[in-house]
mmCIF file of C-alpha atoms in Angstrom:
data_model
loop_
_atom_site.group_PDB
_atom_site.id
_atom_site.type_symbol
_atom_site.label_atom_id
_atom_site.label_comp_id
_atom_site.label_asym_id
_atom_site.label_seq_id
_atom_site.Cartn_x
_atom_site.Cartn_y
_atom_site.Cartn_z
ATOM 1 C CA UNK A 1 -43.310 14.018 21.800
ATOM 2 C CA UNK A 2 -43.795 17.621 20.277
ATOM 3 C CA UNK A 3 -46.709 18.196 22.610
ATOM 4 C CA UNK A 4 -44.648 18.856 25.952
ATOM 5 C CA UNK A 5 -42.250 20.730 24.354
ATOM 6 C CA UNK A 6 -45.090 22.669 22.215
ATOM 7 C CA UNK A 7 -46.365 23.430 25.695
ATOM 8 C CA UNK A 8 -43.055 24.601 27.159
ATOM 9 C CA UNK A 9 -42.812 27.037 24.601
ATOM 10 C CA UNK A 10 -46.187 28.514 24.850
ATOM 11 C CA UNK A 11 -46.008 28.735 28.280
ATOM 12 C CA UNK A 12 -42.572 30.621 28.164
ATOM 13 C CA UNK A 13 -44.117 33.409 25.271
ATOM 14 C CA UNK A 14 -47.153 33.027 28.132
ATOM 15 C CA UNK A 15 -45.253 34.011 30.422
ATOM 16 C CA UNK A 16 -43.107 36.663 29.135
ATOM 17 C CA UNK A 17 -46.148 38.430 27.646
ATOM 18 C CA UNK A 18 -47.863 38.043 30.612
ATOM 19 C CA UNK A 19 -44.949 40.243 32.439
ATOM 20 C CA UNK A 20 -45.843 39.029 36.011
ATOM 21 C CA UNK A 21 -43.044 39.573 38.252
ATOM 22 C CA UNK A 22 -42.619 37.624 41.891
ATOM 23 C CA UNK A 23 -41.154 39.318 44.800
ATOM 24 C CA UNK A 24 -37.646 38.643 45.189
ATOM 25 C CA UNK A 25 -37.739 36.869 48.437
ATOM 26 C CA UNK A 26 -40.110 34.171 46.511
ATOM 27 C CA UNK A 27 -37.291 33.509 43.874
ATOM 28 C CA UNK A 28 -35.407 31.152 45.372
ATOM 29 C CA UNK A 29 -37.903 29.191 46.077
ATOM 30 C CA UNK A 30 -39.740 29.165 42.010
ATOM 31 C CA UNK A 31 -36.148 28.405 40.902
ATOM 32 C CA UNK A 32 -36.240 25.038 43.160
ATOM 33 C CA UNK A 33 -39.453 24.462 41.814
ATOM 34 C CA UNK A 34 -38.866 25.423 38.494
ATOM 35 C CA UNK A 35 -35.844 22.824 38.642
ATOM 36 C CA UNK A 36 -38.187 19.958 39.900
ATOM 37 C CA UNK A 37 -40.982 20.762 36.980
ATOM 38 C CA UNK A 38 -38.395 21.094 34.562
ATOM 39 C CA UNK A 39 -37.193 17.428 35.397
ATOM 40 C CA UNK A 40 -40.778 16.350 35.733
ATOM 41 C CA UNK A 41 -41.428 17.657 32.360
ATOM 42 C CA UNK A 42 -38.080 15.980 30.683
ATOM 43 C CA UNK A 43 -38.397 12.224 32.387
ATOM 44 C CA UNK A 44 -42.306 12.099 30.757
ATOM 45 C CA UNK A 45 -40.486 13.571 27.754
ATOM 46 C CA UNK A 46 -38.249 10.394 27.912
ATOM 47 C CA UNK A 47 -40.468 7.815 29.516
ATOM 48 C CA UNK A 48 -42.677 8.904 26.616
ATOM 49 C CA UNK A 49 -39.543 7.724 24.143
ATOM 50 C CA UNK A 50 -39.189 4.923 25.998
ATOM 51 C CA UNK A 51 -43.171 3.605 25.274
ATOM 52 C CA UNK A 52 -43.459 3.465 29.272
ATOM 53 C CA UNK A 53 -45.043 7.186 29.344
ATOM 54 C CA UNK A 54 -48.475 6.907 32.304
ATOM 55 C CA UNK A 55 -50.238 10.672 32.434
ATOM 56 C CA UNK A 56 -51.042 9.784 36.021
ATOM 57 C CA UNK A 57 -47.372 9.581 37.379
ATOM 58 C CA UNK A 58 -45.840 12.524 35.230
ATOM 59 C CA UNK A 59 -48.954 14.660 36.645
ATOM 60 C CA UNK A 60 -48.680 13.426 40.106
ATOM 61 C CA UNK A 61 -44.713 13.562 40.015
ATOM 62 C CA UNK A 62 -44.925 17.531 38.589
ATOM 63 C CA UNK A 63 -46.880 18.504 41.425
ATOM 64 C CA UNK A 64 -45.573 16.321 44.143
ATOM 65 C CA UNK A 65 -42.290 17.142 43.299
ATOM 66 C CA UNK A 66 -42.540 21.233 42.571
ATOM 67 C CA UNK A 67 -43.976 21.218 45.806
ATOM 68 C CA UNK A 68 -41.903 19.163 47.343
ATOM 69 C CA UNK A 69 -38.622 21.210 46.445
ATOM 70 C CA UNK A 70 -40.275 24.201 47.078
ATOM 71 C CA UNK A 71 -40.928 23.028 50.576
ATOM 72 C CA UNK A 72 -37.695 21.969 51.189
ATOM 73 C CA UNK A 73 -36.092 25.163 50.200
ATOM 74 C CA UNK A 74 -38.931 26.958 52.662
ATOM 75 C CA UNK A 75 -38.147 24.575 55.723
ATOM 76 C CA UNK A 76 -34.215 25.018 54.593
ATOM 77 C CA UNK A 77 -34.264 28.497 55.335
ATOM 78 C CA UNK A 78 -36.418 28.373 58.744
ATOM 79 C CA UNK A 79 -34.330 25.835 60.449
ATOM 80 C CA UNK A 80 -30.942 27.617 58.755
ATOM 81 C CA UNK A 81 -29.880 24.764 56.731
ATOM 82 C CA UNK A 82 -29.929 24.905 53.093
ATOM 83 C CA UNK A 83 -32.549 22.196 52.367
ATOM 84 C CA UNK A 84 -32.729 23.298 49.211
ATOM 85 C CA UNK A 85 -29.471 22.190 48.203
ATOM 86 C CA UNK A 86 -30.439 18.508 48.401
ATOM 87 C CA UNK A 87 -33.196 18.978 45.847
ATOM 88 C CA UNK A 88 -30.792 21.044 43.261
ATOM 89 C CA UNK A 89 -28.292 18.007 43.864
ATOM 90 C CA UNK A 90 -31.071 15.542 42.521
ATOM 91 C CA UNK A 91 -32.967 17.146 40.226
ATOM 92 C CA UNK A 92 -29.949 18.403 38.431
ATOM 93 C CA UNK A 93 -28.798 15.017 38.333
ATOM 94 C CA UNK A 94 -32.111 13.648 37.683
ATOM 95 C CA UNK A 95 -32.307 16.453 34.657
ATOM 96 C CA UNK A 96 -29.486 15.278 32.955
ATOM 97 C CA UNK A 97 -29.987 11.572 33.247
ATOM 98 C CA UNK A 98 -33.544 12.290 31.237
ATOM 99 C CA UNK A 99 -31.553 14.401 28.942
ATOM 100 C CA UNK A 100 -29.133 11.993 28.265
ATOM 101 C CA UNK A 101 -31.279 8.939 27.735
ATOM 102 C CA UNK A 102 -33.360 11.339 25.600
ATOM 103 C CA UNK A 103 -30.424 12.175 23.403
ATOM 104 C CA UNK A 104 -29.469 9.026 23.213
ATOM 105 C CA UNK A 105 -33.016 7.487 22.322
ATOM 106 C CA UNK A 106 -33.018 9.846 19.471
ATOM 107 C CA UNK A 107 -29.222 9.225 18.336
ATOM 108 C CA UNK A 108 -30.264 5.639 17.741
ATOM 109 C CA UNK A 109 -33.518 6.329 15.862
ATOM 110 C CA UNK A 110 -31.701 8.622 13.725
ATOM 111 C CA UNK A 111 -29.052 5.880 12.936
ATOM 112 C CA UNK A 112 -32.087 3.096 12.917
ATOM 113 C CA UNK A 113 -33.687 5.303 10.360
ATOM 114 C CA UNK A 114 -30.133 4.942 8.175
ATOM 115 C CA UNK A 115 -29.924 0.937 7.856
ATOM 116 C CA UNK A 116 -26.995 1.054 5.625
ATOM 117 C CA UNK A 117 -25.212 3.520 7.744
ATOM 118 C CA UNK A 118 -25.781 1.471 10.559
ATOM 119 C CA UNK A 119 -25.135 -1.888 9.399
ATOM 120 C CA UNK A 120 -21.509 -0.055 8.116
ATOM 121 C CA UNK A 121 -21.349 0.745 11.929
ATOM 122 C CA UNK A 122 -22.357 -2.257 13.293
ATOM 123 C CA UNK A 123 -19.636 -3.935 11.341
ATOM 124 C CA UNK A 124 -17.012 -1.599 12.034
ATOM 125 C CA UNK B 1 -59.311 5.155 24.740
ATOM 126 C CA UNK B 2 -58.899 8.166 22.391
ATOM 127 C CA UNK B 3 -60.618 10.047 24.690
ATOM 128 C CA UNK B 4 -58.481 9.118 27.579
ATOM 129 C CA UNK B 5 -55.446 9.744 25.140
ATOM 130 C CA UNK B 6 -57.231 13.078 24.883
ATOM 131 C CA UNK B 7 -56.883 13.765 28.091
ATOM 132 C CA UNK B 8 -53.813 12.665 28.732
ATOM 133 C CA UNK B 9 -52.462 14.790 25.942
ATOM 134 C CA UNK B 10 -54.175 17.668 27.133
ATOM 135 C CA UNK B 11 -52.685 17.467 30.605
ATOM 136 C CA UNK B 12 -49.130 17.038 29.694
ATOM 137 C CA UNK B 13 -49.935 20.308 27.516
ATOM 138 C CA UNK B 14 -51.128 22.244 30.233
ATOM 139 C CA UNK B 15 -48.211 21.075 32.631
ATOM 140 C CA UNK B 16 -45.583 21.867 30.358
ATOM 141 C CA UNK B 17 -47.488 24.920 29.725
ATOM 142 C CA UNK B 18 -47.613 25.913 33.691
ATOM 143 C CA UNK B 19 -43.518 24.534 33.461
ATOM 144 C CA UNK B 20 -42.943 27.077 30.671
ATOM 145 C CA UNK B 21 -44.499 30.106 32.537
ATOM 146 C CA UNK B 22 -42.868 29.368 35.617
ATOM 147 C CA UNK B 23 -39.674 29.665 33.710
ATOM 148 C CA UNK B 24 -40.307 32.781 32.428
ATOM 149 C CA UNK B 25 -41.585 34.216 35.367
ATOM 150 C CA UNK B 26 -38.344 32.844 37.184
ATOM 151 C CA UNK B 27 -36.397 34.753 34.356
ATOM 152 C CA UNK B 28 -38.151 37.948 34.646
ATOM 153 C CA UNK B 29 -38.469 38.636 38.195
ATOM 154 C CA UNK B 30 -34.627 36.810 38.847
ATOM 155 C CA UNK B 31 -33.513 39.409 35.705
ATOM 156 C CA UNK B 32 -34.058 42.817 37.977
ATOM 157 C CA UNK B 33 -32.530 42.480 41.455
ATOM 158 C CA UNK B 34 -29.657 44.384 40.051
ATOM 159 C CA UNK B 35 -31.585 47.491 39.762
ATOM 160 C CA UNK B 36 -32.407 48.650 43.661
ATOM 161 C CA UNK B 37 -29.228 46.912 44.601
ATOM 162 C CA UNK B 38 -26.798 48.947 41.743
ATOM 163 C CA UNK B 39 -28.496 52.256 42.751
ATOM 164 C CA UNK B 40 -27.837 52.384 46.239
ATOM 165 C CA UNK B 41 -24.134 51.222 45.103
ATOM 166 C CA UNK B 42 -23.968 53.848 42.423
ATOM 167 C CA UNK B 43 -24.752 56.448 45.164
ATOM 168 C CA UNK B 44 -22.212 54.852 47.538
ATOM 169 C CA UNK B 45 -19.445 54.829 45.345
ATOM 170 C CA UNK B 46 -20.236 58.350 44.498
ATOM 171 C CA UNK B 47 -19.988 59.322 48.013
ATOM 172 C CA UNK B 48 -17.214 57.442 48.598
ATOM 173 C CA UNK B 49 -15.333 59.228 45.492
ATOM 174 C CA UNK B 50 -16.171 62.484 47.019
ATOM 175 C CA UNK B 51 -14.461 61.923 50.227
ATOM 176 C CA UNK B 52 -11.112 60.792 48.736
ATOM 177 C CA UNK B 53 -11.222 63.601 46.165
ATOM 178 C CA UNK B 54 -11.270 65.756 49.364
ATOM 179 C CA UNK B 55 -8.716 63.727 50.896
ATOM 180 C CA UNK B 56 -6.476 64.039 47.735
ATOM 181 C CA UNK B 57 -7.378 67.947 48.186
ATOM 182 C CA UNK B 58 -5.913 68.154 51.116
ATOM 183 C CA UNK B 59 -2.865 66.158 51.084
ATOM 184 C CA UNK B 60 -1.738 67.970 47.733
ATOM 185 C CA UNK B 61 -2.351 71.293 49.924
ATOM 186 C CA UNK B 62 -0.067 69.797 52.641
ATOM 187 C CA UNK B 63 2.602 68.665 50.022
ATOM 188 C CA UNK B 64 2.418 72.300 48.314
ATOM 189 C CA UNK B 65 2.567 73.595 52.063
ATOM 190 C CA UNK B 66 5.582 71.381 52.887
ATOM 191 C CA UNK B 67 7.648 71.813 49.549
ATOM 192 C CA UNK B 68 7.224 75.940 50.366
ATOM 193 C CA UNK B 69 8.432 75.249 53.329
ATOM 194 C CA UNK B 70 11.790 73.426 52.057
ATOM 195 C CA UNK B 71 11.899 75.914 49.394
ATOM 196 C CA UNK B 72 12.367 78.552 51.884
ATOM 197 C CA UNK B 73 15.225 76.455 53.840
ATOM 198 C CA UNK B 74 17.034 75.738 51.022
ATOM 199 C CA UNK B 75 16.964 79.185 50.131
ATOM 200 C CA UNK B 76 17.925 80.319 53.594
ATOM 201 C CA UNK B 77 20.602 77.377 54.331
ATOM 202 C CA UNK B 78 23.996 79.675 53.214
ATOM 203 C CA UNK B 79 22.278 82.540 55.947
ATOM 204 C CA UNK B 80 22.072 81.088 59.457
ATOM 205 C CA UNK B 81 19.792 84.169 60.258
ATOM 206 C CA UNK B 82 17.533 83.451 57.794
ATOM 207 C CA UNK B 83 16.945 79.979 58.910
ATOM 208 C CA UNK B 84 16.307 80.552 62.463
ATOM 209 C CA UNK B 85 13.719 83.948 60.682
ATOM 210 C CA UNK B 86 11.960 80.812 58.710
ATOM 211 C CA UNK B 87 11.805 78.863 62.016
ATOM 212 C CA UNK B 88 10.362 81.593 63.907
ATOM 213 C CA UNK B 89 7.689 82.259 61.154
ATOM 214 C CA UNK B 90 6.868 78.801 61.574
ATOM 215 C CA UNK B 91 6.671 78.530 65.097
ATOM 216 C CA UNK B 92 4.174 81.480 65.477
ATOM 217 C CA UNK B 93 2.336 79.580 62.414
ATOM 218 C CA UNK B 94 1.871 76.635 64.840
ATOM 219 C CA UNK B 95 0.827 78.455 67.501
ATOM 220 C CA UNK B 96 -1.460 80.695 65.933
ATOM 221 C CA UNK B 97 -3.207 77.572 64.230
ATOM 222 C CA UNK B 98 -3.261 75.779 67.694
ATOM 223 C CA UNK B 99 -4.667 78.838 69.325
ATOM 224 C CA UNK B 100 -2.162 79.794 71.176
ATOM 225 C CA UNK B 101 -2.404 83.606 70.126
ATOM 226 C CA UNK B 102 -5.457 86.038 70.378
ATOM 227 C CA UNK B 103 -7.028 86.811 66.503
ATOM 228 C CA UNK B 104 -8.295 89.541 65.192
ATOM 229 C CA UNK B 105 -10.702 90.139 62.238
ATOM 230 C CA UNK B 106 -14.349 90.301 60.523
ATOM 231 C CA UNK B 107 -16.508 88.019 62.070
ATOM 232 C CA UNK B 108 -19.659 87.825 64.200
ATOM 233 C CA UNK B 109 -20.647 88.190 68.338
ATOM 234 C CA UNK B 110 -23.329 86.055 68.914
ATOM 235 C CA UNK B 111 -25.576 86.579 72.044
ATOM 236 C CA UNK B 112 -27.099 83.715 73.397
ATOM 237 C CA UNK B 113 -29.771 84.639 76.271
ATOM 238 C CA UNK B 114 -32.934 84.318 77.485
ATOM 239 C CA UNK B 115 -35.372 86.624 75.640
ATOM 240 C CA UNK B 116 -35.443 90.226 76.679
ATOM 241 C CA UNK B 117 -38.705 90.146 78.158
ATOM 242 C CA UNK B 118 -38.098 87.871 80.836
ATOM 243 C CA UNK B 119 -35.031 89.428 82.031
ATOM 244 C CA UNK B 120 -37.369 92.435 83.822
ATOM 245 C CA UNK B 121 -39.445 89.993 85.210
ATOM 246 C CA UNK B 122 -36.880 87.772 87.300
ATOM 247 C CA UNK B 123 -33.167 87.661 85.412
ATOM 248 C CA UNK B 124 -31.578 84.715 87.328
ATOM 249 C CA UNK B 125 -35.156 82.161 87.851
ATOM 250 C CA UNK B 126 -35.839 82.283 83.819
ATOM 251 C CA UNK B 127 -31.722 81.656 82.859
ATOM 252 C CA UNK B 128 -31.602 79.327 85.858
ATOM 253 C CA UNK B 129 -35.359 77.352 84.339
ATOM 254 C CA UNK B 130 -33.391 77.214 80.531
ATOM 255 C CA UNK B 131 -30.100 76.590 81.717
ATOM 256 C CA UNK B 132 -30.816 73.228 83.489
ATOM 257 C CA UNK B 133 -32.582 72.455 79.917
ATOM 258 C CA UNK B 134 -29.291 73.171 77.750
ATOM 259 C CA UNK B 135 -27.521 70.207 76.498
ATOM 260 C CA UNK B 136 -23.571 69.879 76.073
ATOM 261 C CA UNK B 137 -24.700 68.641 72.905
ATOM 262 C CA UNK B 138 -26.700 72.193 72.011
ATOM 263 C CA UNK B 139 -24.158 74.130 72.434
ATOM 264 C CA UNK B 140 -21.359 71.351 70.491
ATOM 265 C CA UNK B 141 -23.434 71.326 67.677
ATOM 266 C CA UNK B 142 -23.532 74.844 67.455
ATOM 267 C CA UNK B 143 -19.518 75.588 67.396
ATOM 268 C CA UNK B 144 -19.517 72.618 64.983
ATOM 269 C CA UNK B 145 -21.890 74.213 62.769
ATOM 270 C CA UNK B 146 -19.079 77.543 63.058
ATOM 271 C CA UNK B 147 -16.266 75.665 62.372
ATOM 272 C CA UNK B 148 -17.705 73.524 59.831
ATOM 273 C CA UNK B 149 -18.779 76.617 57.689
ATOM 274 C CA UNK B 150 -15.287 78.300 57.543
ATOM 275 C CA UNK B 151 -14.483 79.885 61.094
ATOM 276 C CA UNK B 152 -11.190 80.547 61.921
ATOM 277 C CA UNK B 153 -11.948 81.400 65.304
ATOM 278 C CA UNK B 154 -14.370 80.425 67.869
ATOM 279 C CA UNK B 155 -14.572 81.608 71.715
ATOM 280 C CA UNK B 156 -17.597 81.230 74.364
ATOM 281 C CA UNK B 157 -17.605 83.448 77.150
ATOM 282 C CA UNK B 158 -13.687 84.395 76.437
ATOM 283 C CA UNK B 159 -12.904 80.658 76.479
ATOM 284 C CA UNK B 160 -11.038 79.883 73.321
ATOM 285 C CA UNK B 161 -11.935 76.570 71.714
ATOM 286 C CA UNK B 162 -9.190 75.003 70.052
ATOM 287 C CA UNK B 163 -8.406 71.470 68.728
ATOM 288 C CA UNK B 164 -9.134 69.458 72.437
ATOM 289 C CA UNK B 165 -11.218 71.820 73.890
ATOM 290 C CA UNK B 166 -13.872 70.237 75.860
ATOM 291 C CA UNK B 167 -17.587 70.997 76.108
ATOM 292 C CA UNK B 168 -19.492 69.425 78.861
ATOM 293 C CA UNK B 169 -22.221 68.764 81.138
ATOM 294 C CA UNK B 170 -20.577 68.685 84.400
ATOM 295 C CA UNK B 171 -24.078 67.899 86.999
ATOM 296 C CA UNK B 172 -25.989 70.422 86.275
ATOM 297 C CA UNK B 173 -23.439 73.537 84.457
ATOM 298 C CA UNK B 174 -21.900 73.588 81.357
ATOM 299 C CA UNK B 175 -17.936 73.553 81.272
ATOM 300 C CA UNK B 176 -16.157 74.890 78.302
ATOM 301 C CA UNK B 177 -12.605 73.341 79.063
ATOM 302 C CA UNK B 178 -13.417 72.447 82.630
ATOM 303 C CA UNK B 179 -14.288 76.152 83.397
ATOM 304 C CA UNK B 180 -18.157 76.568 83.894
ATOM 305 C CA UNK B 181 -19.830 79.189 81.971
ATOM 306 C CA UNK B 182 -23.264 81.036 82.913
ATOM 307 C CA UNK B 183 -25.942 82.507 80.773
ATOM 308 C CA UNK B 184 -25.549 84.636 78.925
ATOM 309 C CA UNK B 185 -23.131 83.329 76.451
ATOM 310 C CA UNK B 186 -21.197 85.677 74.160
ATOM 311 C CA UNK B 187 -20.299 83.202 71.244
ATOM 312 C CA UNK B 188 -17.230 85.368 69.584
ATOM 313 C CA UNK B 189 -16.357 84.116 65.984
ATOM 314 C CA UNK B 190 -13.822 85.008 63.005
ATOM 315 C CA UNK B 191 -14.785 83.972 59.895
ATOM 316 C CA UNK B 192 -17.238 84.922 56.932
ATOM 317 C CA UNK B 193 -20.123 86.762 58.617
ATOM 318 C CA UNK B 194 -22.619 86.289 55.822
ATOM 319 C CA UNK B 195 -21.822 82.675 55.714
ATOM 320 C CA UNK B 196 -21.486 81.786 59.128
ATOM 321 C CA UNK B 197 -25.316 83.547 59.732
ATOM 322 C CA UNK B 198 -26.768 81.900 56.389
ATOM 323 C CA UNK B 199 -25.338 78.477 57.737
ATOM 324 C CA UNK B 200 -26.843 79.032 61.173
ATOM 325 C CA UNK B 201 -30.506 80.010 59.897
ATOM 326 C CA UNK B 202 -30.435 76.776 57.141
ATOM 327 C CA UNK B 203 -29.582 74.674 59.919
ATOM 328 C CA UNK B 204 -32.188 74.096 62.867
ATOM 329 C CA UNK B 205 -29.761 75.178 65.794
ATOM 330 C CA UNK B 206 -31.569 78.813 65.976
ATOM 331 C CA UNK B 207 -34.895 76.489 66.411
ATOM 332 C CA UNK B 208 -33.588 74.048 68.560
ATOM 333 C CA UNK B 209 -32.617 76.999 71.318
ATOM 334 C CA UNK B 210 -36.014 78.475 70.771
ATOM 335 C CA UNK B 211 -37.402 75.312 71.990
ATOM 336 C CA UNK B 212 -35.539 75.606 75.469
ATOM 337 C CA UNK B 213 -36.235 79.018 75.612
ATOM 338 C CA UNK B 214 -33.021 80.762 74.373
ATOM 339 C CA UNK B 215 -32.510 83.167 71.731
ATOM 340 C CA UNK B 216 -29.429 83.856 69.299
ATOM 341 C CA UNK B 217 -28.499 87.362 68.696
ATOM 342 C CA UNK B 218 -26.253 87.713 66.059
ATOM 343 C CA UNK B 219 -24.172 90.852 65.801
ATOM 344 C CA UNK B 220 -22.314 91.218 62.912
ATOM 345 C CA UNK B 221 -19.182 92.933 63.336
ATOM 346 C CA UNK B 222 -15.828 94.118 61.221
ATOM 347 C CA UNK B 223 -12.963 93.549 64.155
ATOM 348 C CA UNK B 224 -13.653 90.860 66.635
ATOM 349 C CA UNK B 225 -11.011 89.818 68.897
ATOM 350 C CA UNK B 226 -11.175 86.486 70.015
ATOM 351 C CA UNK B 227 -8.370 85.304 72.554
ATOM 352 C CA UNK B 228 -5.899 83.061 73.245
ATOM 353 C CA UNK B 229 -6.141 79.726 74.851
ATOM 354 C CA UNK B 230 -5.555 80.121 78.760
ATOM 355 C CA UNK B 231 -4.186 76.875 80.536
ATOM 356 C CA UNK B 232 -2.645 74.846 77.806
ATOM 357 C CA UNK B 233 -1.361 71.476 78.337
ATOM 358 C CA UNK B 234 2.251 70.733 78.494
ATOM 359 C CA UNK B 235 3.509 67.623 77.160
ATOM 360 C CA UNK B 236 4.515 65.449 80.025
ATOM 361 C CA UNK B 237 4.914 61.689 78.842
ATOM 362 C CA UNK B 238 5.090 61.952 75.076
ATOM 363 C CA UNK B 239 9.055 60.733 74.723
ATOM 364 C CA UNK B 240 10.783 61.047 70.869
ATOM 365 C CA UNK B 241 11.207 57.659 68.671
ATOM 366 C CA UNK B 242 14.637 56.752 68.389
ATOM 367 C CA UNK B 243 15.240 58.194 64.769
ATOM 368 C CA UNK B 244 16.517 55.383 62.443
ATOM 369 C CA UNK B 245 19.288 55.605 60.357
#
């Protein structure tokens, strides 16, 4: 549980130290991608709360899908269209489904963790 | 199966580490575009500041002009004389500013020919060989470098240029208000000598008659008289707006 979000934090300070800067033609297309990882990163976070966590999707699904949206947003802007929209539409709403079931895994462990406190709300 | 946890462990760390840099990169390099972009705005709102002030300039000098002018009606309206002295002043005003009158006072000759050396040789073949080279656009560019650097004044070849005057390529001669002119040109100007010659040497006019094969002569001078405009246009079709109550 603490790993991914040890790793997210390393790579930030990583990153930031690091000081690399993309042209700015190229930053529409990280953000897309950074959007897909970002889910990517949350969904293992909560498939990992869930007990159904398997390394082999979340590392095929980060890659598939970074590349994926940042393909889309490419193509988007070649044929005019703005592909890219599509994958900010689902991730986004992808990104706060995982967030929410997250929460709300560890809402319930929290109160699971207080027995008297929650048989006082299960009987209210 | 610890080892494969292991692994596992150690690739979700590395692709939330990759995750996290990307996100940091994203922040850095989205953080900037402001800079180039703000810069080029900075110097177009400056610009663009400059111009009105100038605009501002000059409408308060029209307002002072105008409230003068009242002034001096109000001051004249018991004296019928007066008022038709004011209008007269002003009249010659307008006609003096629209060129209507010959001027008189410091300014410079300028002599535009083809270098003295080729004159002894065969005078008309070496102005005829430049003069098919000269532009309408030479010789604008040079009476908009004069009047843009304070002359009051400007006449080519005792053609006055005023406010529609024409210069232009008519197949093959130059026509300063539909009369040709011929080499050489005697460029007559009121104004700030010093100026007007400083202006002329920072700009590349001088250089771009040398390329054709013509030379400015300037000749300084204390009294030049330029003249008036000749055939002036009357106003045929212009008709007065009904005035509204």
């Amino acid at each position: 549980m603490w790993l991914p979000l040890a790793g997210l934090i390393i790579g930030i300070l990583l990153g930031f130290i690091s000081d690399i800067h993309l042209p700015a033609s190229w930053s529409q297309y990280l953000a897309v991608a950074l959007l897909a990882a970002l889910d990517t990163v949350f969904g293992g976070m909560r498939a990992n709360l869930e007990g159904t966590f398997d390394v082999g999707v979340f590392s095929s699904g980060f890659f598939f899908n970074t590349l994926l949206a940042a393909g889309l947003a490419f193509l988007g802007e070649r044929i005019g269209i703005d592909l890219y929209l599509a994958a900010v539409i689902v991730f986004g709403t992808r990104l706060f489904n995982n967030l929410a079931t997250i929460r709300r895994i560890l809402l319930n462990r929290w109160t699971d963790r207080r027995p008297q406190e929650g048989e006082r709300k299960k009987m209210a | 199966m610890k080892r494969k946890q292991l692994q596992g462990n150690l690739l979700i760390f590395f692709i939330t580490l990759i995750a996290g840099m990307m996100l940091a990169i994203q922040f850095q390099s989205y953080a900037e575009p402001g800079y180039g972009e703000s810069r080029d705005m900075i110097l177009n709102l400056r610009n663009q500041i400059q111009e009105e002030r100038l605009k501002h300039q000059e409408l308060r000098n029209e307002i002072f002009k105008y409230q003068m002018l009242k002034s001096q009606y109000e001051r004249a309206s018991d004296d019928e004389d007066k008022i038709s002295d004011v209008m007269f002043r002003e009249l010659e005003e307008a006609r003096r500013q629209a060129g209507l009158t010959s001027m008189e006072g410091p300014g410079l000759i300028l002599h535009i020919d083809v270098p003295k050396y080729q004159l002894e040789f065969n005078a008309y073949d070496a102005r005829q060989k430049v003069y098919q080279k000269l532009l309408d656009n030479d010789v604008r560019s040079l009476v908009d470098e004069l009047f843009g650097n304070g002359a009051k004044a400007v006449s080519i070849n005792h053609h006055r240029l005023i406010v529609n005057s024409t210069i232009r390529k008519v197949s093959d001669t130059i026509q300063v208000n539909t009369h040709p002119i011929a080499l050489p040109f005697e460029v007559r100007v009121i104004g700030d000598a010093d100026l007007l010659l400083a202006a002329l040497q920072v700009s590349d006019i001088p250089k771009v008659f040398r390329e054709i094969g013509l030379e400015i002569t300037p000749e300084k001078k204390d009294v030049v008289v330029v003249p008036q405009a000749r055939d002036v246009q009357q106003i045929q079709h212009m008709q007065r707006l009904k005035e509204s109550d």
